[in-house]
PDB file of C-alpha atoms and ligand atoms in Angstrom:
ATOM      1  CA  MET A  22     138.026 -78.716  27.671  1.00 43.00           C
ATOM      2  CA  GLU A  23     135.322 -77.978  25.189  1.00 46.00           C
ATOM      3  CA  VAL A  24     132.533 -80.051  26.309  1.00 43.00           C
ATOM      4  CA  LYS A  25     129.023 -80.862  24.013  1.00 44.00           C
ATOM      5  CA  ILE A  26     126.375 -80.360  25.683  1.00 39.00           C
ATOM      6  CA  GLN A  27     122.997 -79.627  24.253  1.00 41.00           C
ATOM      7  CA  ALA A  28     121.049 -76.699  25.048  1.00 47.00           C
ATOM      8  CA  ALA A  29     117.476 -76.761  24.701  1.00 40.00           C
ATOM      9  CA  ASP A  30     116.688 -78.080  20.912  1.00 35.00           C
ATOM     10  CA  ARG A  31     119.794 -77.092  19.715  1.00 49.00           C
ATOM     11  CA  SER A  32     123.346 -78.547  20.866  1.00 69.00           C
ATOM     12  CA  VAL A  33     126.574 -76.419  21.211  1.00 76.00           C
ATOM     13  CA  GLU A  34     130.165 -76.124  22.408  1.00 86.00           C
ATOM     14  CA  ILE A  35     130.710 -74.196  25.558  1.00 94.00           C
ATOM     15  CA  GLY A  36     134.346 -73.492  26.855  1.00 96.00           C
ATOM     16  CA  ILE A  37     135.779 -72.645  29.843  1.00 98.00           C
ATOM     17  CA  ARG A  38     138.443 -69.548  29.727  1.00 98.00           C
ATOM     18  CA  PRO A  39     139.739 -66.933  31.432  1.00 98.00           C
ATOM     19  CA  PHE A  40     137.982 -63.459  30.816  1.00 98.00           C
ATOM     20  CA  THR A  41     139.633 -60.960  29.058  1.00 98.00           C
ATOM     21  CA  MET A  42     138.663 -57.793  28.820  1.00 98.00           C
ATOM     22  CA  ALA A  43     136.924 -58.401  25.158  1.00 97.00           C
ATOM     23  CA  ASP A  44     134.634 -60.079  26.966  1.00 98.00           C
ATOM     24  CA  TYR A  45     134.169 -56.846  29.784  1.00 98.00           C
ATOM     25  CA  GLU A  46     130.764 -54.968  28.473  1.00 98.00           C
ATOM     26  CA  ALA A  47     129.147 -58.925  27.626  1.00 98.00           C
ATOM     27  CA  VAL A  48     129.951 -59.945  31.133  1.00 98.00           C
ATOM     28  CA  TRP A  49     128.302 -56.369  32.658  1.00 97.00           C
ATOM     29  CA  GLN A  50     125.466 -57.324  30.159  1.00 97.00           C
ATOM     30  CA  LEU A  51     125.515 -61.184  32.009  1.00 98.00           C
ATOM     31  CA  TRP A  52     125.490 -59.364  35.540  1.00 97.00           C
ATOM     32  CA  GLU A  53     122.548 -57.442  35.400  1.00 96.00           C
ATOM     33  CA  ILE A  54     120.057 -60.015  33.573  1.00 96.00           C
ATOM     34  CA  CYS A  55     121.667 -62.149  37.076  1.00 97.00           C
ATOM     35  CA  HIS A  56     120.346 -59.164  39.346  1.00 95.00           C
ATOM     36  CA  ILE A  57     124.824 -60.001  40.219  1.00 93.00           C
ATOM     37  CA  HIS A  58     124.151 -56.114  40.862  1.00 91.00           C
ATOM     38  CA  PRO A  59     127.652 -55.005  40.019  1.00 93.00           C
ATOM     39  CA  GLY A  60     128.992 -52.169  41.136  1.00 93.00           C
ATOM     40  CA  PRO A  61     132.008 -49.159  41.805  1.00 94.00           C
ATOM     41  CA  GLN A  62     134.548 -52.633  42.932  1.00 95.00           C
ATOM     42  CA  ASP A  63     133.227 -53.704  38.848  1.00 97.00           C
ATOM     43  CA  ARG A  64     134.353 -51.259  37.103  1.00 97.00           C
ATOM     44  CA  GLN A  65     136.747 -51.692  33.813  1.00 97.00           C
ATOM     45  CA  GLU A  66     139.358 -50.048  35.373  1.00 97.00           C
ATOM     46  CA  GLU A  67     138.764 -52.042  38.759  1.00 97.00           C
ATOM     47  CA  VAL A  68     138.122 -55.348  36.536  1.00 98.00           C
ATOM     48  CA  ARG A  69     142.079 -54.271  35.335  1.00 98.00           C
ATOM     49  CA  LYS A  70     143.833 -54.080  38.437  1.00 97.00           C
ATOM     50  CA  LYS A  71     142.533 -57.191  39.691  1.00 97.00           C
ATOM     51  CA  LEU A  72     143.332 -58.794  36.974  1.00 97.00           C
ATOM     52  CA  GLN A  73     147.115 -57.512  37.058  1.00 97.00           C
ATOM     53  CA  ARG A  74     146.918 -60.131  40.159  1.00 95.00           C
ATOM     54  CA  ASP A  75     145.326 -63.250  39.769  1.00 96.00           C
ATOM     55  CA  PRO A  76     143.962 -63.238  35.873  1.00 97.00           C
ATOM     56  CA  ASP A  77     143.068 -66.717  35.431  1.00 98.00           C
ATOM     57  CA  LEU A  78     140.968 -66.705  38.074  1.00 98.00           C
ATOM     58  CA  PHE A  79     138.629 -64.780  36.395  1.00 98.00           C
ATOM     59  CA  LEU A  80     136.428 -68.087  34.332  1.00 98.00           C
ATOM     60  CA  VAL A  81     133.580 -67.490  31.294  1.00 98.00           C
ATOM     61  CA  ALA A  82     131.607 -69.925  29.943  1.00 98.00           C
ATOM     62  CA  GLU A  83     131.433 -69.300  25.835  1.00 96.00           C
ATOM     63  CA  ALA A  84     129.742 -70.747  22.858  1.00 93.00           C
ATOM     64  CA  ASN A  85     129.821 -69.234  19.319  1.00 91.00           C
ATOM     65  CA  ASP A  86     131.942 -66.099  20.774  1.00 92.00           C
ATOM     66  CA  ILE A  87     128.823 -65.763  23.367  1.00 95.00           C
ATOM     67  CA  VAL A  88     128.984 -65.022  27.198  1.00 97.00           C
ATOM     68  CA  MET A  89     126.768 -67.647  29.007  1.00 96.00           C
ATOM     69  CA  GLY A  90     128.255 -67.464  31.777  1.00 98.00           C
ATOM     70  CA  ALA A  91     131.542 -66.148  34.354  1.00 98.00           C
ATOM     71  CA  VAL A  92     132.590 -67.038  37.322  1.00 98.00           C
ATOM     72  CA  MET A  93     135.300 -64.641  39.231  1.00 98.00           C
ATOM     73  CA  GLY A  94     137.525 -65.847  41.617  1.00 98.00           C
ATOM     74  CA  ALA A  95     140.491 -64.374  44.419  1.00 98.00           C
ATOM     75  CA  TRP A  96     143.584 -65.931  46.240  1.00 98.00           C
ATOM     76  CA  ASP A  97     144.744 -63.736  49.372  1.00 97.00           C
ATOM     77  CA  GLY A  98     146.773 -65.970  50.157  1.00 97.00           C
ATOM     78  CA  ARG A  99     144.564 -67.750  52.713  1.00 96.00           C
ATOM     79  CA  ASN A 100     141.248 -68.166  51.533  1.00 98.00           C
ATOM     80  CA  GLY A 101     139.837 -68.858  47.883  1.00 98.00           C
ATOM     81  CA  TRP A 102     137.334 -65.889  47.316  1.00 98.00           C
ATOM     82  CA  ILE A 103     134.046 -66.528  44.491  1.00 98.00           C
ATOM     83  CA  TYR A 104     132.467 -63.145  43.400  1.00 98.00           C
ATOM     84  CA  ASN A 105     129.841 -62.636  40.561  1.00 98.00           C
ATOM     85  CA  HIS A 106     129.285 -66.153  39.725  1.00 98.00           C
ATOM     86  CA  ALA A 107     126.295 -66.095  37.124  1.00 98.00           C
ATOM     87  CA  VAL A 108     124.328 -68.524  33.976  1.00 98.00           C
ATOM     88  CA  ASP A 109     122.402 -66.841  31.836  1.00 97.00           C
ATOM     89  CA  PRO A 110     118.564 -67.849  32.619  1.00 97.00           C
ATOM     90  CA  ARG A 111     118.576 -69.050  29.214  1.00 94.00           C
ATOM     91  CA  SER A 112     121.249 -71.515  30.344  1.00 94.00           C
ATOM     92  CA  ARG A 113     120.830 -72.399  33.876  1.00 97.00           C
ATOM     93  CA  ARG A 114     120.304 -75.810  34.667  1.00 96.00           C
ATOM     94  CA  LEU A 115     122.891 -77.238  32.166  1.00 94.00           C
ATOM     95  CA  ARG A 116     125.533 -77.350  34.906  1.00 96.00           C
ATOM     96  CA  LEU A 117     127.810 -74.657  33.345  1.00 97.00           C
ATOM     97  CA  GLY A 118     127.204 -72.670  37.208  1.00 98.00           C
ATOM     98  CA  SER A 119     129.093 -76.080  38.476  1.00 98.00           C
ATOM     99  CA  ARG A 120     132.031 -76.192  34.754  1.00 98.00           C
ATOM    100  CA  LEU A 121     132.187 -73.127  35.925  1.00 98.00           C
ATOM    101  CA  LEU A 122     132.871 -73.442  40.121  1.00 98.00           C
ATOM    102  CA  GLU A 123     134.704 -76.819  39.044  1.00 98.00           C
ATOM    103  CA  GLU A 124     137.515 -74.897  37.696  1.00 98.00           C
ATOM    104  CA  LEU A 125     137.488 -72.279  39.646  1.00 98.00           C
ATOM    105  CA  GLU A 126     138.310 -74.656  42.195  1.00 98.00           C
ATOM    106  CA  LYS A 127     140.486 -76.520  41.100  1.00 98.00           C
ATOM    107  CA  ARG A 128     142.650 -73.869  39.728  1.00 98.00           C
ATOM    108  CA  LEU A 129     142.783 -71.886  43.575  1.00 98.00           C
ATOM    109  CA  LYS A 130     143.512 -75.479  45.445  1.00 98.00           C
ATOM    110  CA  ALA A 131     146.531 -75.341  42.220  1.00 98.00           C
ATOM    111  CA  LYS A 132     147.270 -72.399  44.223  1.00 97.00           C
ATOM    112  CA  GLY A 133     147.142 -74.094  47.649  1.00 98.00           C
ATOM    113  CA  ALA A 134     143.923 -72.413  48.492  1.00 98.00           C
ATOM    114  CA  ILE A 135     142.526 -74.930  52.043  1.00 98.00           C
ATOM    115  CA  ARG A 136     139.389 -73.280  51.856  1.00 98.00           C
ATOM    116  CA  ILE A 137     137.041 -70.716  49.358  1.00 98.00           C
ATOM    117  CA  ARG A 138     134.748 -68.443  51.075  1.00 98.00           C
ATOM    118  CA  LEU A 139     131.594 -66.462  48.832  1.00 98.00           C
ATOM    119  CA  LEU A 140     128.415 -64.356  49.557  1.00 96.00           C
ATOM    120  CA  VAL A 141     125.128 -65.104  48.717  1.00 96.00           C
ATOM    121  CA  GLU A 142     123.120 -62.345  48.975  1.00 94.00           C
ATOM    122  CA  GLN A 143     119.975 -62.343  51.775  1.00 92.00           C
ATOM    123  CA  GLY A 144     116.884 -64.022  50.271  1.00 95.00           C
ATOM    124  CA  ASN A 145     118.978 -65.862  47.462  1.00 96.00           C
ATOM    125  CA  PHE A 146     117.396 -69.006  47.755  1.00 96.00           C
ATOM    126  CA  ASP A 147     118.533 -70.505  44.469  1.00 96.00           C
ATOM    127  CA  GLY A 148     122.163 -69.199  44.821  1.00 97.00           C
ATOM    128  CA  GLN A 149     122.240 -70.894  48.173  1.00 98.00           C
ATOM    129  CA  SER A 150     120.807 -73.810  46.900  1.00 98.00           C
ATOM    130  CA  PHE A 151     123.231 -73.814  44.410  1.00 98.00           C
ATOM    131  CA  TYR A 152     126.686 -74.314  46.262  1.00 98.00           C
ATOM    132  CA  GLU A 153     124.701 -76.338  48.567  1.00 98.00           C
ATOM    133  CA  ILE A 154     123.912 -79.217  46.341  1.00 98.00           C
ATOM    134  CA  ASN A 155     127.833 -77.993  45.842  1.00 98.00           C
ATOM    135  CA  GLY A 156     129.183 -78.663  49.228  1.00 98.00           C
ATOM    136  CA  TYR A 157     129.359 -75.004  50.814  1.00 98.00           C
ATOM    137  CA  LYS A 158     127.742 -74.473  54.292  1.00 98.00           C
ATOM    138  CA  GLU A 159     126.353 -71.549  55.736  1.00 97.00           C
ATOM    139  CA  VAL A 160     128.560 -69.973  58.613  1.00 97.00           C
ATOM    140  CA  GLU A 161     127.204 -67.366  60.684  1.00 94.00           C
ATOM    141  CA  GLU A 162     129.084 -64.532  60.736  1.00 94.00           C
ATOM    142  CA  ILE A 163     128.290 -60.560  60.163  1.00 94.00           C
ATOM    143  CA  VAL A 164     129.973 -59.087  56.558  1.00 94.00           C
ATOM    144  CA  MET A 165     131.162 -55.984  57.622  1.00 95.00           C
ATOM    145  CA  SER A 166     132.885 -53.441  54.369  1.00 93.00           C
ATOM    146  CA  ARG A 167     134.185 -49.933  54.257  1.00 95.00           C
ATOM    147  CA  TRP A 168     134.509 -48.462  50.953  1.00 94.00           C
ATOM    148  CA  LEU A 169     137.998 -46.090  50.820  1.00 93.00           C
ATOM    149  CA  ASN A 170     136.628 -43.663  49.032  1.00 83.00           C
ATOM    150  CA  ALA A 171     133.770 -43.180  50.341  1.00 73.00           C
ATOM    151  CA  GLU A 172     133.904 -39.180  50.736  1.00 63.00           C
ATOM    152  CA  LYS A 173     133.503 -39.539  46.643  1.00 56.00           C
ATOM    153  CA  GLY A 174     130.662 -41.296  46.824  1.00 54.00           C
ATOM    154  CA  GLU A 175     131.503 -44.136  46.429  1.00 58.00           C
ATOM    155  CA  LYS A 176     129.043 -45.946  49.063  1.00 58.00           C
ATOM    156  CA  LYS A 177     126.662 -48.109  47.310  1.00 54.00           C
ATOM    157  CA  GLY A 178     127.011 -52.803  47.699  1.00 52.00           C
ATOM    158  CA  VAL A 179     129.232 -54.356  50.044  1.00 51.00           C
TER     159      VAL A 179
HETATM  160  C1  COA B 219     123.454 -70.486  40.891  1.00 72.81           C
HETATM  161  C2  COA B 219     123.566 -70.007  39.350  1.00 72.81           C
HETATM  162  C3  COA B 219     124.705 -69.517  39.385  1.00 72.81           C
HETATM  163  C4  COA B 219     123.417 -71.687  39.000  1.00 72.81           C
HETATM  164  O1  COA B 219     123.613 -71.437  36.860  1.00 72.81           O
HETATM  165  P1  COA B 219     123.216 -73.564  36.380  1.00 72.81           P
HETATM  166  O2  COA B 219     124.095 -73.213  35.698  1.00 72.81           O
HETATM  167  O3  COA B 219     121.794 -73.546  35.983  1.00 72.81           O
HETATM  168  O4  COA B 219     123.459 -74.259  37.786  1.00 72.81           O
HETATM  169  P2  COA B 219     123.650 -75.863  37.283  1.00 72.81           P
HETATM  170  O5  COA B 219     123.279 -76.446  35.946  1.00 72.81           O
HETATM  171  O6  COA B 219     125.698 -76.785  37.136  1.00 72.81           O
HETATM  172  O7  COA B 219     123.260 -76.687  38.962  1.00 72.81           O
HETATM  173  C5  COA B 219     123.395 -77.878  39.540  1.00 72.81           C
HETATM  174  C6  COA B 219     122.634 -78.171  40.254  1.00 72.81           C
HETATM  175  O8  COA B 219     122.634 -77.265  41.769  1.00 72.81           O
HETATM  176  C7  COA B 219     121.380 -76.964  42.051  1.00 72.81           C
HETATM  177  N1  COA B 219     120.631 -75.669  41.725  1.00 72.81           N
HETATM  178  C8  COA B 219     120.816 -74.836  40.447  1.00 72.81           C
HETATM  179  N2  COA B 219     119.971 -74.216  40.459  1.00 72.81           N
HETATM  180  C9  COA B 219     119.263 -73.900  41.708  1.00 72.81           C
HETATM  181  C10 COA B 219     118.170 -73.736  41.782  1.00 72.81           C
HETATM  182  N3  COA B 219     117.480 -72.637  40.861  1.00 72.81           N
HETATM  183  N4  COA B 219     117.293 -73.391  42.883  1.00 72.81           N
HETATM  184  C11 COA B 219     117.732 -74.816  43.284  1.00 72.81           C
HETATM  185  N5  COA B 219     118.203 -75.607  42.819  1.00 72.81           N
HETATM  186  C12 COA B 219     119.890 -74.809  42.500  1.00 72.81           C
HETATM  187  C13 COA B 219     120.776 -77.838  41.475  1.00 72.81           C
HETATM  188  O9  COA B 219     120.365 -79.290  41.945  1.00 72.81           O
HETATM  189  C14 COA B 219     121.747 -78.426  40.089  1.00 72.81           C
HETATM  190  O10 COA B 219     121.208 -80.061  39.329  1.00 72.81           O
HETATM  191  P3  COA B 219     119.800 -80.656  38.705  1.00 72.81           P
HETATM  192  O11 COA B 219     120.151 -79.324  37.770  1.00 72.81           O
HETATM  193  O12 COA B 219     120.272 -81.611  37.726  1.00 72.81           O
HETATM  194  O13 COA B 219     118.756 -80.609  39.179  1.00 72.81           O
HETATM  195  C15 COA B 219     122.500 -69.695  38.678  1.00 72.81           C
HETATM  196  O14 COA B 219     121.276 -69.857  38.600  1.00 72.81           O
HETATM  197  C16 COA B 219     122.739 -68.090  38.569  1.00 72.81           C
HETATM  198  O15 COA B 219     123.261 -67.271  37.784  1.00 72.81           O
HETATM  199  N6  COA B 219     121.885 -67.568  40.002  1.00 72.81           N
HETATM  200  C17 COA B 219     121.627 -65.836  39.174  1.00 72.81           C
HETATM  201  C18 COA B 219     122.562 -65.224  39.985  1.00 72.81           C
HETATM  202  C19 COA B 219     123.678 -66.181  41.159  1.00 72.81           C
HETATM  203  O16 COA B 219     122.528 -66.025  42.558  1.00 72.81           O
HETATM  204  N7  COA B 219     124.974 -66.532  41.865  1.00 72.81           N
HETATM  205  C20 COA B 219     125.072 -67.493  42.602  1.00 72.81           C
HETATM  206  C21 COA B 219     125.235 -65.874  44.162  1.00 72.81           C
HETATM  207  S1  COA B 219     126.738 -64.881  44.083  1.00 72.81           S
END
């Protein structure tokens, strides 16, 4: 899985491996700088729940103990899902985003997924272009969501 790529003026080994809770703070920071807008569903206790279900589908790209990218996948038995896909702005256009996507697609396919779905925020044209280049098509659907703990004030995000 280790691939040597040239990053700026230095070459670094960037590996892709499953996320562990030790990565949590670095990944949270990555989401924030990438404007992923982590929400209540991304808090530590929620991520722990997610890891109990499919730990092999949450991947990070790392070089020299530095997390440079991450993607969270999920398999619900019907669709594969992609969430919070992010690459550090200093490490973009090096195919890291594509490598994370390819590895996740491979893992979802191995679980039996025949379709992958994902959400791109309105106005995120760069994100949309990236997925289109990687074979994804926009579908005309309205996304609806409900917070099951809304009485506790959890109303932000989708
Ligand atoms: C989307 C994202 C993960 C792509 O990561 P990346 O490592 O830079 O992507 P890659 O290097 O694998 O790009 C592969 C190809 O996708 C296309 N692409 C990537 N970024 C693009 C952009 N900003 N605009 C247009 N096309 C883009 C290009 O065709 C690129 O190939 P090229 O560099 O040879 O032209 C990264 O830009 C990111 O973290 N964005 C902010 C968060 C986000 O929008 N996430 C997705 C929705 S949740």
